Coordinates of C-alpha atoms in Angstrom, one line a residue:
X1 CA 50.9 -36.4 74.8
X2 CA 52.8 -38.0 72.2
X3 CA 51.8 -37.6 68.3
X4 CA 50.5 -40.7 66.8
X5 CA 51.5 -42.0 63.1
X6 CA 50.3 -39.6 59.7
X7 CA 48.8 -40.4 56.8
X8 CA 49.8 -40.1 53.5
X9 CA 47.4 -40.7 50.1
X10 CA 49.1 -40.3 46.4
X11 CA 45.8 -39.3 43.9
X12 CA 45.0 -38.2 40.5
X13 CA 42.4 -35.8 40.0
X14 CA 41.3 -34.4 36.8
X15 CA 44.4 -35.6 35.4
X16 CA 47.1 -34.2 38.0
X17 CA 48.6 -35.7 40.8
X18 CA 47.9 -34.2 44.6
X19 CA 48.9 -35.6 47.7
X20 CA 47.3 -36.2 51.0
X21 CA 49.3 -35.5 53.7
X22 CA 47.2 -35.7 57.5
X23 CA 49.5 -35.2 60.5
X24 CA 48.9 -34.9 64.3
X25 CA 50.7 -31.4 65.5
X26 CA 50.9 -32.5 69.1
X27 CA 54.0 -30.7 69.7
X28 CA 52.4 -27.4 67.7
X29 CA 48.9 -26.2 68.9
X30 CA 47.4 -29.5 69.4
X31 CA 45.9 -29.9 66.3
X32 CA 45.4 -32.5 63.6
X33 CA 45.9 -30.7 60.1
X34 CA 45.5 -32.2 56.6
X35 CA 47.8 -30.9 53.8
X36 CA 47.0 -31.1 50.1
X37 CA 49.8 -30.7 47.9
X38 CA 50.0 -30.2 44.1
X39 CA 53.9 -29.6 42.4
X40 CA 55.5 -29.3 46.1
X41 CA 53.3 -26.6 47.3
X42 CA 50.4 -26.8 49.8
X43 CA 47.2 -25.6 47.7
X44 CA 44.3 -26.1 50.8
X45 CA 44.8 -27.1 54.3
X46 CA 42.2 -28.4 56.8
X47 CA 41.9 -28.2 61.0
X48 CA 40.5 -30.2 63.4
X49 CA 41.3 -29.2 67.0
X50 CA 41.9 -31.7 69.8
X51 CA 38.6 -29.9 71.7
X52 CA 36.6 -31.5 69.1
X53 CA 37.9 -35.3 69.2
X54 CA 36.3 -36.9 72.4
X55 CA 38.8 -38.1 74.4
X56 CA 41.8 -37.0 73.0
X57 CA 44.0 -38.5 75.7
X58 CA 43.5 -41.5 74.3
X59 CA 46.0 -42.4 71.1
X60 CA 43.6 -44.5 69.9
X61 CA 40.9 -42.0 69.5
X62 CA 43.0 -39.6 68.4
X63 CA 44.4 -42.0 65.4
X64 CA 40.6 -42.7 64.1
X65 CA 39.9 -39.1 64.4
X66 CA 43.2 -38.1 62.2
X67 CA 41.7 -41.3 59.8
X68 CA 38.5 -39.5 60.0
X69 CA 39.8 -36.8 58.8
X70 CA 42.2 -37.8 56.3
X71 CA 39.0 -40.0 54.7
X72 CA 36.8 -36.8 54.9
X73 CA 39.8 -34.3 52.8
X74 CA 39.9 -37.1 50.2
X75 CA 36.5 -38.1 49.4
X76 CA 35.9 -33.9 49.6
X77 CA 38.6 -33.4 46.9
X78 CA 36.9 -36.1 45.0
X79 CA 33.4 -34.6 45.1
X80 CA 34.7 -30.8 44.1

C-alpha cells in the first residue's frame, strides 16, 4: 500500500505560530500521525491506526480519514 498525500496547516494561536503537519506512515507501522510543531520542535503528536479507518485498502478512504484527522488536531488545538 502506497502512502497517500499529507497535510499541512500554518496557525496562530494565542499569539504564536504552530504548524499542522498530518502524514500517512504506510511504510512505518501503518499509521496516520498528526504533528504539531511550535519553533521546529514537535510539542503533541496524535495516532490513528489503519485498524480503525474502514477499508483502509482503499486510498480514498484512507485520504478522508488522514483529513479527518488533520480537521479533528486543528479544531482541538483551537478549543484548548
Amino acid at each position: 500500500m502506497k502512502s497517500v498525500a499529507g497535510e499541512n496547516t500554518d496557525l496562530i494561536l494565542k499569539g504564536e505560530k504552530v504548524h499542522v503537519q498530518t502524514e500517512d506512515w504506510a511504510d512505518n507501522g501503518y499509521i496516520l500521525v498528526s504533528r504539531v510543531f511550535k519553533h521546529g520542535s514537535v510539542i503533541k503528536t496524535f495516532k490513528l491506526p489503519y485498524d480503525k479507518i474502514n477499508q483502509v485498502q482503499i486510498d480514498e478512504y484512507r485520504k478522508t480519514a488522514l483529513q479527518k484527522l488533520h480537521q479533528f488536531v486543528i479544531e482541538k488545538l483551537y478549543a484548548e
